[in-house]
mmCIF file of N, CA and C in Angstrom:
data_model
loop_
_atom_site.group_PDB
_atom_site.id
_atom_site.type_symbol
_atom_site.label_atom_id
_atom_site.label_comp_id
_atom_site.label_asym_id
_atom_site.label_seq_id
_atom_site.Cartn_x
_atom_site.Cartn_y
_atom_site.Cartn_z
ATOM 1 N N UNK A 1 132.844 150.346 61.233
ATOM 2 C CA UNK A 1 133.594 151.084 62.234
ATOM 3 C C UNK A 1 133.766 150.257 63.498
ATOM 4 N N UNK A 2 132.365 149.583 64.059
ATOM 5 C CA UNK A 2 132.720 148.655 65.518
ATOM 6 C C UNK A 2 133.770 147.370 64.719
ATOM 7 N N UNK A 3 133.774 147.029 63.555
ATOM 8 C CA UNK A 3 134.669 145.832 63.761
ATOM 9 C C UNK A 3 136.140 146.595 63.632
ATOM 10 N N UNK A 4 136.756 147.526 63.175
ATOM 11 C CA UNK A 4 137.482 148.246 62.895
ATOM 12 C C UNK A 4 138.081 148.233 64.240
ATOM 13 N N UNK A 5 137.432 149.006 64.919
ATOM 14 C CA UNK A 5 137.783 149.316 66.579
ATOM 15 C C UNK A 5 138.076 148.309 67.298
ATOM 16 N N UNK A 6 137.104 147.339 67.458
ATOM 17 C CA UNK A 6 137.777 146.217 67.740
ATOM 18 C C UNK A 6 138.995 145.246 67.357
ATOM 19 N N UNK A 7 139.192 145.507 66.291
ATOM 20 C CA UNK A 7 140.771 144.475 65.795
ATOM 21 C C UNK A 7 141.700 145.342 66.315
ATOM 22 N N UNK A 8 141.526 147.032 65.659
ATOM 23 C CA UNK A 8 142.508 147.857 66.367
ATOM 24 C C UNK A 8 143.013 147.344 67.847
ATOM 25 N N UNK A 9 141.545 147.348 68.714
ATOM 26 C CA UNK A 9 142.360 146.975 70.121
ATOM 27 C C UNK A 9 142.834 145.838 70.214
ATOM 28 N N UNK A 10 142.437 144.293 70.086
ATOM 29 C CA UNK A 10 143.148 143.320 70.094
ATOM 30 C C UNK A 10 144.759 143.411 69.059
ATOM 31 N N UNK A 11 144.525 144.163 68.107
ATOM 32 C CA UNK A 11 145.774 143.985 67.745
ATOM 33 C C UNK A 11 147.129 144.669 68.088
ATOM 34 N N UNK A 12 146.720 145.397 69.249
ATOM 35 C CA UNK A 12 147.738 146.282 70.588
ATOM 36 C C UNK A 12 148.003 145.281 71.758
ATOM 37 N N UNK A 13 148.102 144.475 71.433
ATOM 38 C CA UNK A 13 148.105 143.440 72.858
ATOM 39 C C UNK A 13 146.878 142.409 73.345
ATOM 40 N N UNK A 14 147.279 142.046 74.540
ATOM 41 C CA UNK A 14 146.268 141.161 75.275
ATOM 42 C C UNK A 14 145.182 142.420 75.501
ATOM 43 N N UNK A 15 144.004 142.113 75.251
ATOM 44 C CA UNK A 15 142.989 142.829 75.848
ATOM 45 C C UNK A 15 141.932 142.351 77.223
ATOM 46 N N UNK A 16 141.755 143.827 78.158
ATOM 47 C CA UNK A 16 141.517 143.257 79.265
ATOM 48 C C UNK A 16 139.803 143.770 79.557
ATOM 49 N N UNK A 17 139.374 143.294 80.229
ATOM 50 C CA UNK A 17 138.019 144.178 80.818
ATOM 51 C C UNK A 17 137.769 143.966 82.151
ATOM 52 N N UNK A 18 138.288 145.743 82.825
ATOM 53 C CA UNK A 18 138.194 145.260 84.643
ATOM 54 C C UNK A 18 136.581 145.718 84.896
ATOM 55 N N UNK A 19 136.005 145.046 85.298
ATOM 56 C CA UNK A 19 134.472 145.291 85.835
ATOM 57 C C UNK A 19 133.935 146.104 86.262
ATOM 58 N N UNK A 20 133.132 146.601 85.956
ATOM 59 C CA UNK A 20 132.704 148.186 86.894
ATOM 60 C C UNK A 20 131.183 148.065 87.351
ATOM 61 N N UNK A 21 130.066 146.732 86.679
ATOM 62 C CA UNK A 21 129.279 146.896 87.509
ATOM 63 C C UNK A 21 128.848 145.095 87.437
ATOM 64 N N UNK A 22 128.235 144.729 88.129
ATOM 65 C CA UNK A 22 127.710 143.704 87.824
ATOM 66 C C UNK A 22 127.102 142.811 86.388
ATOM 67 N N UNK A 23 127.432 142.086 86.375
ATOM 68 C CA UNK A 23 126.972 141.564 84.500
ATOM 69 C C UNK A 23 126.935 139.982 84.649
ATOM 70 N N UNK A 24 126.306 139.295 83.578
ATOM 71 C CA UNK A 24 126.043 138.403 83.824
ATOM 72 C C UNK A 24 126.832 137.778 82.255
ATOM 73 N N UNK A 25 127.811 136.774 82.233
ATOM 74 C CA UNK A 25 128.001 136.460 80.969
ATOM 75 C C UNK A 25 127.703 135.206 80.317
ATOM 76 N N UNK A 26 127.685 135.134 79.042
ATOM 77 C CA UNK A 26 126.758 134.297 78.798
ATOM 78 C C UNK A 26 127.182 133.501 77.865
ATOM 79 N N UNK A 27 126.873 132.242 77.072
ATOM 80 C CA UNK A 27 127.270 131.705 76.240
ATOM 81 C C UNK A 27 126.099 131.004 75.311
ATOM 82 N N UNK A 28 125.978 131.050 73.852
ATOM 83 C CA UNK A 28 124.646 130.632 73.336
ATOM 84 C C UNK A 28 123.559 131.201 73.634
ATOM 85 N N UNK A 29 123.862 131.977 73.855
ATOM 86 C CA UNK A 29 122.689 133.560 74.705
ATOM 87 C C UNK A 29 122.343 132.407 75.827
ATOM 88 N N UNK A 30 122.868 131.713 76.700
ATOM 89 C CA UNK A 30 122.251 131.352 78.133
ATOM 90 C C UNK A 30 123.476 131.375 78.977
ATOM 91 N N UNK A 31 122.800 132.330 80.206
ATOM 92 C CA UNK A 31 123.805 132.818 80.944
ATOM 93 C C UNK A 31 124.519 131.355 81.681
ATOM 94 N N UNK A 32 125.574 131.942 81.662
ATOM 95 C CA UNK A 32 126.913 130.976 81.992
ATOM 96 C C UNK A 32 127.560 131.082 83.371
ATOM 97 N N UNK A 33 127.935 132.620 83.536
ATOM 98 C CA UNK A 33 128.285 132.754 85.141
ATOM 99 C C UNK A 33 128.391 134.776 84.950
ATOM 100 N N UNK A 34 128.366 134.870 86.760
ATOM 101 C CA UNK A 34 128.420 136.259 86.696
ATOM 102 C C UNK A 34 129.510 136.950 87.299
ATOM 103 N N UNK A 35 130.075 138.518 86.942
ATOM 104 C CA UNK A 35 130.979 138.922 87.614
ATOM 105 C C UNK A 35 130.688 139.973 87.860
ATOM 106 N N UNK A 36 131.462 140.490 89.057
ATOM 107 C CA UNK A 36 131.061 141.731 89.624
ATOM 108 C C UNK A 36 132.274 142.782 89.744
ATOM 109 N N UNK A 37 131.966 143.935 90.376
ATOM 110 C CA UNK A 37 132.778 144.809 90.151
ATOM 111 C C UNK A 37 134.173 144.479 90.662
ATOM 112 N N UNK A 38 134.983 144.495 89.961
ATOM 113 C CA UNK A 38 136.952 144.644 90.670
ATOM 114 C C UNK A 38 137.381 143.154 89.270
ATOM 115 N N UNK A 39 136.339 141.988 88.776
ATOM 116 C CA UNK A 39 136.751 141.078 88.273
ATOM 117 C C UNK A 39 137.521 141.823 86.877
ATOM 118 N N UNK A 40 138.338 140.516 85.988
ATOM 119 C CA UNK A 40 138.973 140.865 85.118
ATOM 120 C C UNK A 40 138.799 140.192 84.561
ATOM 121 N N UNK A 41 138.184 140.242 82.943
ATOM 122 C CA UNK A 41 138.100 139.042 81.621
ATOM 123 C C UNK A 41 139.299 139.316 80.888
ATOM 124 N N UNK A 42 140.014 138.763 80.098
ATOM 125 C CA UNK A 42 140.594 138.396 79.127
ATOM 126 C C UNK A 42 140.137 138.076 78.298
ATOM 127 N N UNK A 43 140.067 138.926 76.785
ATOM 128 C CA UNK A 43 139.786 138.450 75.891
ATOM 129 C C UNK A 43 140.302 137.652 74.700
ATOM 130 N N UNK A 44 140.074 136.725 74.864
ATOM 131 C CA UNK A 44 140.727 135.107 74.240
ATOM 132 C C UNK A 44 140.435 135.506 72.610
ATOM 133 N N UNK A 45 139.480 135.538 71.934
ATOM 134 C CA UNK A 45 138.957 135.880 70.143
ATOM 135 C C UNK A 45 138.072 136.939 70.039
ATOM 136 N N UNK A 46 138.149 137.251 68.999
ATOM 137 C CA UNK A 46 137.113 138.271 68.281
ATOM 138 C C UNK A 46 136.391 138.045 67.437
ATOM 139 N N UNK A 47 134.667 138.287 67.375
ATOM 140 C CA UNK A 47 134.365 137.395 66.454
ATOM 141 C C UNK A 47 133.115 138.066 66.311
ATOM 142 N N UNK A 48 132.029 137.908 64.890
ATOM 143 C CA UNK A 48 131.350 138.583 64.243
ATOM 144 C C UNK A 48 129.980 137.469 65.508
ATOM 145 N N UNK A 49 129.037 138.195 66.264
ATOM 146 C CA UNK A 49 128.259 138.177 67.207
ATOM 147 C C UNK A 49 127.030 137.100 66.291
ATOM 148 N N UNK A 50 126.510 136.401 66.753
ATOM 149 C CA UNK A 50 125.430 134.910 66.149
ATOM 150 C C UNK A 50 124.898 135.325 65.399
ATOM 151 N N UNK A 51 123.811 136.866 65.608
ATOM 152 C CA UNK A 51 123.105 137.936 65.676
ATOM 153 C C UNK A 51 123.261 137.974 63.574
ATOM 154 N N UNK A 52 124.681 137.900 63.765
ATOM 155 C CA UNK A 52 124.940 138.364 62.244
ATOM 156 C C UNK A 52 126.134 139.670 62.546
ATOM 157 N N UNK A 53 125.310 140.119 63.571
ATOM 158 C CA UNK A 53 125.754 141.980 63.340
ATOM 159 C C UNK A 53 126.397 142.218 64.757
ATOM 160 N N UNK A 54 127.719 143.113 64.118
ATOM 161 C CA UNK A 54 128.164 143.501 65.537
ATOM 162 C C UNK A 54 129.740 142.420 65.997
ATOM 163 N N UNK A 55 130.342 143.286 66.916
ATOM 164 C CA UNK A 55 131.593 142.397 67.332
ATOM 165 C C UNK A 55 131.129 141.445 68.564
ATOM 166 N N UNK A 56 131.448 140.292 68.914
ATOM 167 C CA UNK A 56 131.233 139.727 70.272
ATOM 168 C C UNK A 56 132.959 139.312 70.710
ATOM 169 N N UNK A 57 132.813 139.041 71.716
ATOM 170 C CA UNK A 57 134.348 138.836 72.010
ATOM 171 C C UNK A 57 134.227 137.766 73.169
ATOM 172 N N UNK A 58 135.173 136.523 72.907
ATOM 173 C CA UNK A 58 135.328 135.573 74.027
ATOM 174 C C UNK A 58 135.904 136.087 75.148
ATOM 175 N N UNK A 59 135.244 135.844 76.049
ATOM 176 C CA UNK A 59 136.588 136.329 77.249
ATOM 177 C C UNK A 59 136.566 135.263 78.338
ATOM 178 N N UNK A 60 137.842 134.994 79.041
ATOM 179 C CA UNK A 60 138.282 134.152 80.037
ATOM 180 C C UNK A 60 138.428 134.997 81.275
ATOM 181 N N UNK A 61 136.955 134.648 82.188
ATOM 182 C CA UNK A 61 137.351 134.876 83.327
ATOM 183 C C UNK A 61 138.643 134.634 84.155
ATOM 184 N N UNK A 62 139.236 135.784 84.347
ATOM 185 C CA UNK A 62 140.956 135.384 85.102
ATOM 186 C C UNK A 62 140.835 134.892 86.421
ATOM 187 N N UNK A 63 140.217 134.863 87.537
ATOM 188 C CA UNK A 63 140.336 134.390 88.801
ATOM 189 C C UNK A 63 139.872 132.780 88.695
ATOM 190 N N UNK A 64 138.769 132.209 87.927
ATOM 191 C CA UNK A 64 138.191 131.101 87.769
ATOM 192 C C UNK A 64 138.498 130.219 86.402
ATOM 193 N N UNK A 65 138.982 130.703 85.061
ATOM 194 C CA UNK A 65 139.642 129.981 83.890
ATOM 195 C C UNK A 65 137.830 130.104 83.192
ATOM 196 N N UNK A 66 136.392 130.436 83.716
ATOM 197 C CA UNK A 66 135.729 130.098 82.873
ATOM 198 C C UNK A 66 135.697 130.969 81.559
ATOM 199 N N UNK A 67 134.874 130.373 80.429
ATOM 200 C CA UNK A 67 134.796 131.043 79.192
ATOM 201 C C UNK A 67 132.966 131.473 78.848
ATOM 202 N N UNK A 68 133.422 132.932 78.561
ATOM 203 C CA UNK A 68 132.045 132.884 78.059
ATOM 204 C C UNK A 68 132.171 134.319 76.474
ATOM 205 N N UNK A 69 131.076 134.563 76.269
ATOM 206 C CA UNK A 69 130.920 135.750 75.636
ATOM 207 C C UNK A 69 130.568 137.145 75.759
ATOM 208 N N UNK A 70 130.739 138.141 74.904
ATOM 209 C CA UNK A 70 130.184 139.255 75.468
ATOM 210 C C UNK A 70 130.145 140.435 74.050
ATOM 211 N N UNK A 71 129.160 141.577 74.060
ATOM 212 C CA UNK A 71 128.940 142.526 73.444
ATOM 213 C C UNK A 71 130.083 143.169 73.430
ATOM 214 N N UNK A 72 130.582 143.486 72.217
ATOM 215 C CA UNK A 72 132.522 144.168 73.172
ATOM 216 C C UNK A 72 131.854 145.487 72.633
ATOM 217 N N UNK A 73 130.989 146.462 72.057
ATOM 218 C CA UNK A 73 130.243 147.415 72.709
ATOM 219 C C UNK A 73 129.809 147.380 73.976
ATOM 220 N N UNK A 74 129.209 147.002 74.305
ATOM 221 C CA UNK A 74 128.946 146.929 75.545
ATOM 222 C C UNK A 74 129.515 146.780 76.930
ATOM 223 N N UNK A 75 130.511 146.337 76.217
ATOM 224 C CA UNK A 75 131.680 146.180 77.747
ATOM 225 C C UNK A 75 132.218 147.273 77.563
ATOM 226 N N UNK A 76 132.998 148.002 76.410
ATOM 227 C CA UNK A 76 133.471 149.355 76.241
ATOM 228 C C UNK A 76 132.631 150.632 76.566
ATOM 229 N N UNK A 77 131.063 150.190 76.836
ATOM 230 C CA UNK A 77 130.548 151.387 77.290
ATOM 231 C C UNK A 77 130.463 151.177 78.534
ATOM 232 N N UNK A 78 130.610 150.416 79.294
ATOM 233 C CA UNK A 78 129.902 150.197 80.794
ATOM 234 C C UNK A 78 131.168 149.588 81.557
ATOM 235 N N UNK A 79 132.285 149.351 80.855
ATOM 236 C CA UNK A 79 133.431 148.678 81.679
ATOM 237 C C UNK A 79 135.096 149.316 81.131
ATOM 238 N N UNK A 80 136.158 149.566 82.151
ATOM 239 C CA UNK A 80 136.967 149.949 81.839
ATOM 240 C C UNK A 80 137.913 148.604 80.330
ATOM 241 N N UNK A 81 137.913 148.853 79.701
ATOM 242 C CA UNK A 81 138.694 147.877 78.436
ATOM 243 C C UNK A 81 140.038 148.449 78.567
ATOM 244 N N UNK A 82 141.083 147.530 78.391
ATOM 245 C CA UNK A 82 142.489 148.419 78.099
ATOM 246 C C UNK A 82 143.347 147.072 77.332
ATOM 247 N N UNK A 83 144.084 147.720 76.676
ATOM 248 C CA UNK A 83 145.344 146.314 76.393
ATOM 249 C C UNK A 83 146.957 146.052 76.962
ATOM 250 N N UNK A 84 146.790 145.326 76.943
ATOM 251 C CA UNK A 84 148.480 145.167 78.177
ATOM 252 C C UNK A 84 149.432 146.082 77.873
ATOM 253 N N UNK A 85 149.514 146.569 79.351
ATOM 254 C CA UNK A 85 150.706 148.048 79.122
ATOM 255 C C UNK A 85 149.966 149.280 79.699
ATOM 256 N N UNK A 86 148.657 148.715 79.356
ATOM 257 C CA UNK A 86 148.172 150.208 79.574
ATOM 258 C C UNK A 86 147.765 150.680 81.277
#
């Protein structure tokens, strides 16, 4: 069902995530850089999480170009997600 949900949304457009609280993102599980509330990721791929289990999703910080990763549960529970248009 989470990988389901997830292709669904990438496959509606660019997908976005505007920030709602502080987070730290990370890459190779070692944190990479942090963003805070008002920022916007772009999510660049979709992809089955190191873990084995679960969706992770690349995203490109938009104000700075950096790249990192993220729980795309986790951003959908704690951060507004939408895909272009919306």
């Amino acid at each position: 069902m989470v990988l389901f949900s997830a292709v669904l949304l990438t496959a509606c457009g660019t997908t976005y995530i505007e920030i709602q609280r502080p987070e730290i993102i990370r890459e190779f599980g070692s944190p990479k850089f942090s963003v805070t509330p008002g920022d916007v990721l772009k999510v660049t791929r979709t992809k089955t999480c190191r873990t084995g289990e679960g969706v992770c999703w690349e995203v490109l910080k938009v104000k700075t170009g950096e790249i990192g990763y993220v729980f795309a549960e986790e951003m959908k529970k704690w951060h507004r997600v939408y895909s272009e248009g919306q």
